[in-house]
PDB file of C-alpha atoms in Angstrom:
ATOM      1  CA  UNK A   1      -4.156 102.226 -48.928  1.00  0.00           C
ATOM      2  CA  UNK A   2      -4.319 102.710 -45.195  1.00  0.00           C
ATOM      3  CA  UNK A   3      -7.772 101.232 -45.172  1.00  0.00           C
ATOM      4  CA  UNK A   4      -6.582  98.142 -47.075  1.00  0.00           C
ATOM      5  CA  UNK A   5      -3.582  97.725 -44.742  1.00  0.00           C
ATOM      6  CA  UNK A   6      -5.771  97.938 -41.694  1.00  0.00           C
ATOM      7  CA  UNK A   7      -8.117  95.310 -43.147  1.00  0.00           C
ATOM      8  CA  UNK A   8      -5.150  93.005 -43.853  1.00  0.00           C
ATOM      9  CA  UNK A   9      -3.780  93.320 -40.312  1.00  0.00           C
ATOM     10  CA  UNK A  10      -7.185  92.641 -38.906  1.00  0.00           C
ATOM     11  CA  UNK A  11      -7.509  89.440 -40.969  1.00  0.00           C
ATOM     12  CA  UNK A  12      -4.034  88.315 -39.955  1.00  0.00           C
ATOM     13  CA  UNK A  13      -4.750  88.796 -36.263  1.00  0.00           C
ATOM     14  CA  UNK A  14      -8.009  86.824 -36.568  1.00  0.00           C
ATOM     15  CA  UNK A  15      -6.138  83.982 -38.265  1.00  0.00           C
ATOM     16  CA  UNK A  16      -3.462  83.907 -35.537  1.00  0.00           C
ATOM     17  CA  UNK A  17      -6.123  83.944 -32.845  1.00  0.00           C
ATOM     18  CA  UNK A  18      -7.958  81.047 -34.512  1.00  0.00           C
ATOM     19  CA  UNK A  19      -4.765  79.029 -34.802  1.00  0.00           C
ATOM     20  CA  UNK A  20      -3.986  79.724 -31.148  1.00  0.00           C
ATOM     21  CA  UNK A  21      -7.385  78.377 -30.161  1.00  0.00           C
ATOM     22  CA  UNK A  22      -7.302  75.289 -32.409  1.00  0.00           C
ATOM     23  CA  UNK A  23      -3.659  74.242 -31.814  1.00  0.00           C
ATOM     24  CA  UNK A  24      -4.062  73.105 -28.130  1.00  0.00           C
ATOM     25  CA  UNK A  25      -7.086  71.044 -29.119  1.00  0.00           C
ATOM     26  CA  UNK A  26      -5.139  69.314 -31.877  1.00  0.00           C
ATOM     27  CA  UNK A  27      -2.099  68.679 -29.681  1.00  0.00           C
ATOM     28  CA  UNK A  28      -4.309  66.972 -27.114  1.00  0.00           C
ATOM     29  CA  UNK A  29      -4.776  64.088 -29.555  1.00  0.00           C
ATOM     30  CA  UNK A  30      -1.139  63.887 -30.585  1.00  0.00           C
ATOM     31  CA  UNK A  31       0.836  60.857 -29.185  1.00  0.00           C
ATOM     32  CA  UNK A  32       2.965  61.637 -26.174  1.00  0.00           C
ATOM     33  CA  UNK A  33       6.665  61.021 -26.284  1.00  0.00           C
ATOM     34  CA  UNK A  34       6.286  58.742 -23.290  1.00  0.00           C
ATOM     35  CA  UNK A  35       4.292  56.199 -25.310  1.00  0.00           C
ATOM     36  CA  UNK A  36       6.320  56.288 -28.499  1.00  0.00           C
ATOM     37  CA  UNK A  37       7.853  52.854 -29.220  1.00  0.00           C
ATOM     38  CA  UNK A  38      11.477  52.991 -30.098  1.00  0.00           C
ATOM     39  CA  UNK A  39      12.751  50.483 -32.650  1.00  0.00           C
ATOM     40  CA  UNK A  40      16.304  49.235 -32.353  1.00  0.00           C
ATOM     41  CA  UNK A  41      17.994  46.954 -34.807  1.00  0.00           C
ATOM     42  CA  UNK A  42      20.438  44.327 -33.535  1.00  0.00           C
ATOM     43  CA  UNK A  43      22.624  42.290 -35.820  1.00  0.00           C
ATOM     44  CA  UNK A  44      24.334  39.218 -34.323  1.00  0.00           C
ATOM     45  CA  UNK A  45      25.228  37.342 -37.446  1.00  0.00           C
ATOM     46  CA  UNK A  46      28.706  38.713 -37.611  1.00  0.00           C
ATOM     47  CA  UNK A  47      29.508  38.490 -33.890  1.00  0.00           C
ATOM     48  CA  UNK A  48      32.071  35.670 -33.416  1.00  0.00           C
ATOM     49  CA  UNK A  49      31.059  35.261 -29.747  1.00  0.00           C
ATOM     50  CA  UNK A  50      27.466  34.296 -30.599  1.00  0.00           C
ATOM     51  CA  UNK A  51      26.732  30.640 -31.541  1.00  0.00           C
ATOM     52  CA  UNK A  52      23.514  30.083 -33.428  1.00  0.00           C
ATOM     53  CA  UNK A  53      23.885  26.299 -33.799  1.00  0.00           C
ATOM     54  CA  UNK A  54      23.328  25.245 -30.131  1.00  0.00           C
ATOM     55  CA  UNK A  55      25.692  24.000 -27.485  1.00  0.00           C
ATOM     56  CA  UNK A  56      28.199  21.422 -28.742  1.00  0.00           C
ATOM     57  CA  UNK A  57      29.636  20.581 -25.293  1.00  0.00           C
ATOM     58  CA  UNK A  58      30.042  16.881 -24.504  1.00  0.00           C
ATOM     59  CA  UNK A  59      31.096  15.015 -21.397  1.00  0.00           C
ATOM     60  CA  UNK A  60      34.487  13.398 -21.160  1.00  0.00           C
ATOM     61  CA  UNK A  61      33.038   9.986 -21.872  1.00  0.00           C
ATOM     62  CA  UNK A  62      31.429  11.308 -25.091  1.00  0.00           C
ATOM     63  CA  UNK A  63      28.285   9.262 -24.578  1.00  0.00           C
ATOM     64  CA  UNK A  64      24.782   9.874 -23.329  1.00  0.00           C
ATOM     65  CA  UNK A  65      24.041   9.556 -19.663  1.00  0.00           C
ATOM     66  CA  UNK A  66      23.989  11.473 -16.465  1.00  0.00           C
ATOM     67  CA  UNK A  67      27.089  13.389 -15.516  1.00  0.00           C
ATOM     68  CA  UNK A  68      26.216  13.114 -11.819  1.00  0.00           C
ATOM     69  CA  UNK A  69      28.698  11.157  -9.763  1.00  0.00           C
ATOM     70  CA  UNK A  70      27.722   9.090  -6.722  1.00  0.00           C
ATOM     71  CA  UNK A  71      29.297   9.663  -3.361  1.00  0.00           C
ATOM     72  CA  UNK A  72      31.512   6.607  -3.677  1.00  0.00           C
ATOM     73  CA  UNK A  73      31.790   3.051  -4.955  1.00  0.00           C
ATOM     74  CA  UNK A  74      32.575   0.432  -2.305  1.00  0.00           C
ATOM     75  CA  UNK A  75      35.904  -1.224  -2.692  1.00  0.00           C
ATOM     76  CA  UNK A  76      35.703  -4.270  -4.949  1.00  0.00           C
ATOM     77  CA  UNK A  77      32.146  -3.531  -6.152  1.00  0.00           C
ATOM     78  CA  UNK A  78      31.680  -3.906  -9.892  1.00  0.00           C
ATOM     79  CA  UNK A  79      28.579  -2.029 -11.132  1.00  0.00           C
ATOM     80  CA  UNK A  80      28.892  -3.766 -14.524  1.00  0.00           C
ATOM     81  CA  UNK A  81      28.646  -7.284 -13.113  1.00  0.00           C
ATOM     82  CA  UNK A  82      25.033  -7.728 -14.325  1.00  0.00           C
ATOM     83  CA  UNK A  83      24.977  -9.156 -17.852  1.00  0.00           C
ATOM     84  CA  UNK A  84      23.207  -7.253 -20.629  1.00  0.00           C
ATOM     85  CA  UNK A  85      20.683 -10.121 -20.903  1.00  0.00           C
ATOM     86  CA  UNK A  86      19.533  -9.696 -17.284  1.00  0.00           C
ATOM     87  CA  UNK A  87      15.807  -8.948 -17.156  1.00  0.00           C
ATOM     88  CA  UNK A  88      15.079  -9.715 -20.803  1.00  0.00           C
ATOM     89  CA  UNK A  89      12.615 -12.441 -19.813  1.00  0.00           C
ATOM     90  CA  UNK A  90      10.429 -10.039 -17.873  1.00  0.00           C
ATOM     91  CA  UNK A  91       9.026 -10.466 -14.381  1.00  0.00           C
ATOM     92  CA  UNK A  92       7.485 -13.882 -15.178  1.00  0.00           C
ATOM     93  CA  UNK A  93      10.876 -15.309 -16.016  1.00  0.00           C
ATOM     94  CA  UNK A  94      11.891 -14.756 -12.419  1.00  0.00           C
ATOM     95  CA  UNK A  95       9.364 -17.348 -11.265  1.00  0.00           C
ATOM     96  CA  UNK A  96      11.342 -20.258 -12.633  1.00  0.00           C
ATOM     97  CA  UNK A  97      14.612 -18.700 -13.662  1.00  0.00           C
ATOM     98  CA  UNK A  98      17.833 -17.990 -11.937  1.00  0.00           C
ATOM     99  CA  UNK A  99      17.562 -15.223  -9.388  1.00  0.00           C
ATOM    100  CA  UNK A 100      21.276 -14.942  -8.805  1.00  0.00           C
ATOM    101  CA  UNK A 101      22.818 -11.548  -9.325  1.00  0.00           C
ATOM    102  CA  UNK A 102      25.440  -9.272  -7.892  1.00  0.00           C
ATOM    103  CA  UNK A 103      25.127  -8.936  -4.134  1.00  0.00           C
ATOM    104  CA  UNK A 104      24.949  -5.508  -2.640  1.00  0.00           C
ATOM    105  CA  UNK A 105      27.926  -4.617  -0.482  1.00  0.00           C
ATOM    106  CA  UNK A 106      27.391  -5.752   3.086  1.00  0.00           C
ATOM    107  CA  UNK A 107      24.388  -7.959   2.214  1.00  0.00           C
ATOM    108  CA  UNK A 108      26.141 -10.998   0.767  1.00  0.00           C
ATOM    109  CA  UNK A 109      25.259 -13.149   3.798  1.00  0.00           C
ATOM    110  CA  UNK A 110      21.790 -11.741   4.412  1.00  0.00           C
ATOM    111  CA  UNK A 111      19.575 -14.264   6.196  1.00  0.00           C
ATOM    112  CA  UNK A 112      22.228 -16.950   6.640  1.00  0.00           C
ATOM    113  CA  UNK A 113      22.829 -16.058  10.274  1.00  0.00           C
ATOM    114  CA  UNK A 114      19.532 -14.273  10.961  1.00  0.00           C
ATOM    115  CA  UNK A 115      18.112 -14.391  14.486  1.00  0.00           C
ATOM    116  CA  UNK A 116      14.323 -14.336  14.770  1.00  0.00           C
ATOM    117  CA  UNK A 117      13.162 -12.123  17.617  1.00  0.00           C
ATOM    118  CA  UNK A 118       9.502 -12.003  18.638  1.00  0.00           C
ATOM    119  CA  UNK A 119       6.991 -13.044  15.990  1.00  0.00           C
ATOM    120  CA  UNK A 120       3.672 -14.819  16.430  1.00  0.00           C
ATOM    121  CA  UNK A 121       3.761 -17.712  18.888  1.00  0.00           C
ATOM    122  CA  UNK A 122       0.978 -20.256  19.134  1.00  0.00           C
ATOM    123  CA  UNK A 123       0.049 -21.715  22.501  1.00  0.00           C
ATOM    124  CA  UNK A 124       0.344 -25.482  22.813  1.00  0.00           C
ATOM    125  CA  UNK A 125      -1.177 -26.006  26.279  1.00  0.00           C
ATOM    126  CA  UNK A 126      -4.439 -24.948  27.843  1.00  0.00           C
ATOM    127  CA  UNK A 127      -3.778 -22.374  30.572  1.00  0.00           C
ATOM    128  CA  UNK A 128      -4.415 -23.699  34.053  1.00  0.00           C
ATOM    129  CA  UNK A 129      -7.751 -22.734  35.519  1.00  0.00           C
ATOM    130  CA  UNK A 130      -9.381 -21.737  32.216  1.00  0.00           C
ATOM    131  CA  UNK A 131     -13.168 -21.857  32.461  1.00  0.00           C
ATOM    132  CA  UNK A 132     -15.096 -23.985  29.937  1.00  0.00           C
ATOM    133  CA  UNK A 133     -18.632 -23.206  31.005  1.00  0.00           C
ATOM    134  CA  UNK A 134     -20.920 -23.422  27.932  1.00  0.00           C
ATOM    135  CA  UNK A 135     -23.389 -20.760  26.885  1.00  0.00           C
ATOM    136  CA  UNK A 136     -27.112 -21.502  27.254  1.00  0.00           C
ATOM    137  CA  UNK A 137     -27.568 -21.481  23.489  1.00  0.00           C
ATOM    138  CA  UNK A 138     -24.992 -23.535  21.528  1.00  0.00           C
ATOM    139  CA  UNK A 139     -23.621 -22.525  18.133  1.00  0.00           C
ATOM    140  CA  UNK A 140     -24.362 -25.984  16.770  1.00  0.00           C
ATOM    141  CA  UNK A 141     -25.495 -29.509  17.655  1.00  0.00           C
ATOM    142  CA  UNK A 142     -24.105 -32.852  16.478  1.00  0.00           C
ATOM    143  CA  UNK A 143     -25.056 -36.511  16.963  1.00  0.00           C
ATOM    144  CA  UNK A 144     -22.951 -39.608  16.572  1.00  0.00           C
ATOM    145  CA  UNK A 145     -23.271 -43.384  17.046  1.00  0.00           C
ATOM    146  CA  UNK A 146     -20.683 -45.675  18.572  1.00  0.00           C
ATOM    147  CA  UNK A 147     -20.551 -49.342  19.488  1.00  0.00           C
ATOM    148  CA  UNK A 148     -20.271 -49.759  23.230  1.00  0.00           C
ATOM    149  CA  UNK A 149     -17.822 -52.632  22.838  1.00  0.00           C
ATOM    150  CA  UNK A 150     -15.570 -50.753  20.396  1.00  0.00           C
ATOM    151  CA  UNK A 151     -12.536 -48.639  21.144  1.00  0.00           C
ATOM    152  CA  UNK A 152     -14.510 -45.546  20.200  1.00  0.00           C
ATOM    153  CA  UNK A 153     -15.657 -43.430  17.255  1.00  0.00           C
ATOM    154  CA  UNK A 154     -14.707 -40.067  15.775  1.00  0.00           C
ATOM    155  CA  UNK A 155     -16.890 -37.144  14.753  1.00  0.00           C
ATOM    156  CA  UNK A 156     -15.345 -34.309  12.652  1.00  0.00           C
ATOM    157  CA  UNK A 157     -16.567 -30.786  13.377  1.00  0.00           C
ATOM    158  CA  UNK A 158     -15.753 -27.831  11.144  1.00  0.00           C
ATOM    159  CA  UNK A 159     -15.587 -24.475  12.907  1.00  0.00           C
ATOM    160  CA  UNK A 160     -15.970 -21.199  10.989  1.00  0.00           C
ATOM    161  CA  UNK A 161     -14.681 -18.215  12.888  1.00  0.00           C
ATOM    162  CA  UNK A 162     -16.628 -14.954  12.955  1.00  0.00           C
ATOM    163  CA  UNK A 163     -13.610 -12.898  14.014  1.00  0.00           C
ATOM    164  CA  UNK A 164     -11.947 -10.388  11.720  1.00  0.00           C
ATOM    165  CA  UNK A 165      -8.455 -11.670  12.540  1.00  0.00           C
ATOM    166  CA  UNK A 166      -6.751 -14.978  13.246  1.00  0.00           C
ATOM    167  CA  UNK A 167      -7.611 -16.141  16.751  1.00  0.00           C
ATOM    168  CA  UNK A 168      -5.972 -18.665  19.051  1.00  0.00           C
ATOM    169  CA  UNK A 169      -8.441 -21.100  20.556  1.00  0.00           C
ATOM    170  CA  UNK A 170      -8.520 -23.507  23.491  1.00  0.00           C
ATOM    171  CA  UNK A 171     -11.019 -26.391  23.210  1.00  0.00           C
ATOM    172  CA  UNK A 172     -12.316 -28.745  25.878  1.00  0.00           C
ATOM    173  CA  UNK A 173     -15.542 -30.297  27.136  1.00  0.00           C
ATOM    174  CA  UNK A 174     -17.314 -28.748  30.074  1.00  0.00           C
ATOM    175  CA  UNK A 175     -16.893 -30.352  33.483  1.00  0.00           C
ATOM    176  CA  UNK A 176     -20.473 -31.723  33.464  1.00  0.00           C
ATOM    177  CA  UNK A 177     -20.018 -33.498  30.095  1.00  0.00           C
ATOM    178  CA  UNK A 178     -19.812 -37.295  29.883  1.00  0.00           C
ATOM    179  CA  UNK A 179     -16.195 -38.398  30.507  1.00  0.00           C
ATOM    180  CA  UNK A 180     -16.136 -40.486  27.329  1.00  0.00           C
ATOM    181  CA  UNK A 181     -15.738 -37.316  25.219  1.00  0.00           C
ATOM    182  CA  UNK A 182     -12.468 -35.694  24.160  1.00  0.00           C
ATOM    183  CA  UNK A 183     -11.413 -33.305  21.374  1.00  0.00           C
ATOM    184  CA  UNK A 184      -8.303 -32.896  19.245  1.00  0.00           C
ATOM    185  CA  UNK A 185      -6.491 -30.639  18.684  1.00  0.00           C
ATOM    186  CA  UNK A 186      -7.257 -28.888  21.922  1.00  0.00           C
ATOM    187  CA  UNK A 187      -5.282 -25.778  20.962  1.00  0.00           C
ATOM    188  CA  UNK A 188      -4.740 -24.041  17.644  1.00  0.00           C
ATOM    189  CA  UNK A 189      -5.531 -20.983  15.573  1.00  0.00           C
ATOM    190  CA  UNK A 190      -8.759 -20.207  13.760  1.00  0.00           C
ATOM    191  CA  UNK A 191      -8.681 -18.592  10.372  1.00  0.00           C
ATOM    192  CA  UNK A 192     -10.312 -15.187  10.119  1.00  0.00           C
ATOM    193  CA  UNK A 193     -13.880 -14.719   8.956  1.00  0.00           C
ATOM    194  CA  UNK A 194     -14.413 -15.990   5.428  1.00  0.00           C
ATOM    195  CA  UNK A 195     -11.271 -18.137   5.573  1.00  0.00           C
ATOM    196  CA  UNK A 196     -10.772 -21.873   5.736  1.00  0.00           C
ATOM    197  CA  UNK A 197     -12.777 -23.701   8.429  1.00  0.00           C
ATOM    198  CA  UNK A 198     -10.898 -25.361  11.257  1.00  0.00           C
ATOM    199  CA  UNK A 199     -11.422 -29.113  11.697  1.00  0.00           C
ATOM    200  CA  UNK A 200     -11.816 -30.520  15.186  1.00  0.00           C
ATOM    201  CA  UNK A 201     -12.146 -34.252  15.895  1.00  0.00           C
ATOM    202  CA  UNK A 202     -14.510 -35.263  18.693  1.00  0.00           C
ATOM    203  CA  UNK A 203     -13.762 -38.728  20.059  1.00  0.00           C
ATOM    204  CA  UNK A 204     -16.151 -40.822  22.119  1.00  0.00           C
ATOM    205  CA  UNK A 205     -14.889 -43.941  23.926  1.00  0.00           C
ATOM    206  CA  UNK A 206     -17.839 -45.640  25.742  1.00  0.00           C
ATOM    207  CA  UNK A 207     -15.609 -48.177  27.499  1.00  0.00           C
ATOM    208  CA  UNK A 208     -18.213 -50.935  27.126  1.00  0.00           C
ATOM    209  CA  UNK A 209     -21.045 -48.793  28.466  1.00  0.00           C
ATOM    210  CA  UNK A 210     -24.223 -48.428  26.383  1.00  0.00           C
ATOM    211  CA  UNK A 211     -26.582 -45.498  26.486  1.00  0.00           C
ATOM    212  CA  UNK A 212     -26.945 -41.882  25.385  1.00  0.00           C
ATOM    213  CA  UNK A 213     -24.103 -39.572  26.302  1.00  0.00           C
ATOM    214  CA  UNK A 214     -24.145 -35.795  26.145  1.00  0.00           C
ATOM    215  CA  UNK A 215     -21.354 -33.256  26.238  1.00  0.00           C
ATOM    216  CA  UNK A 216     -20.736 -29.546  25.664  1.00  0.00           C
ATOM    217  CA  UNK A 217     -17.691 -28.649  23.600  1.00  0.00           C
ATOM    218  CA  UNK A 218     -16.398 -25.141  24.354  1.00  0.00           C
ATOM    219  CA  UNK A 219     -13.866 -23.153  22.303  1.00  0.00           C
ATOM    220  CA  UNK A 220     -12.468 -20.219  24.242  1.00  0.00           C
ATOM    221  CA  UNK A 221     -11.086 -17.288  22.222  1.00  0.00           C
ATOM    222  CA  UNK A 222      -9.267 -15.256  24.882  1.00  0.00           C
ATOM    223  CA  UNK A 223      -7.936 -12.531  22.577  1.00  0.00           C
ATOM    224  CA  UNK A 224     -11.434 -11.838  21.260  1.00  0.00           C
ATOM    225  CA  UNK A 225     -13.052 -12.340  24.664  1.00  0.00           C
ATOM    226  CA  UNK A 226     -15.620 -14.750  23.242  1.00  0.00           C
ATOM    227  CA  UNK A 227     -16.388 -18.464  23.055  1.00  0.00           C
ATOM    228  CA  UNK A 228     -18.044 -20.958  20.707  1.00  0.00           C
ATOM    229  CA  UNK A 229     -20.120 -23.869  22.041  1.00  0.00           C
ATOM    230  CA  UNK A 230     -21.372 -27.121  20.472  1.00  0.00           C
ATOM    231  CA  UNK A 231     -23.737 -29.711  21.884  1.00  0.00           C
ATOM    232  CA  UNK A 232     -22.596 -33.297  21.233  1.00  0.00           C
ATOM    233  CA  UNK A 233     -24.867 -36.337  21.652  1.00  0.00           C
ATOM    234  CA  UNK A 234     -23.474 -39.871  21.330  1.00  0.00           C
ATOM    235  CA  UNK A 235     -25.618 -43.018  21.230  1.00  0.00           C
ATOM    236  CA  UNK A 236     -23.693 -46.098  22.342  1.00  0.00           C
ATOM    237  CA  UNK A 237     -25.326 -49.413  21.411  1.00  0.00           C
TER     238      UNK A 237
END
């Protein structure tokens, strides 16, 4: 009996020792309480303070639109003055339609008493002392015929500017040109490069004198710091 009891105790102790060794290993794979997700149930269906159908608030006017309010409306200004048909014709309708509409406060008389200050002014006279010496190589040459006994003849010249902007010009014949030559207009503004050519009229009045007359037409462009020159030859018969 004692031998059997001793064998039983020995087996029990071995079992306890084995469990003691295995248990820490098993617990190492058990989920920690820190990472356990807690599930909570919330019921709002019976709460009278919770609205599940959205917000039913409306503005005082009970219609769609912004509830923002401007700083102020000027006295006497009616924001509803424009008729509901305004703008129905589109932007093209404004080309031949009525452009009248409600004036903005303070702009009812805009432009009626406007005062122009500055702006672009075009010279009408050649500045005194301007030099009209031609370049050695002219930009073009022209010939014309005129009866010596006539009052004179005209020759149109078309000048194409090479400047990037509009340029004022001053035109005249050089001092060594034949006195029968003149040009009109003597002042004006050239279109920019690629624009419309400028027409100048050269006039030759022989005054009864026959022969071959020569002149150098010079166009000074002071703003560009350049000039354009044309050789004119007139044969009076």
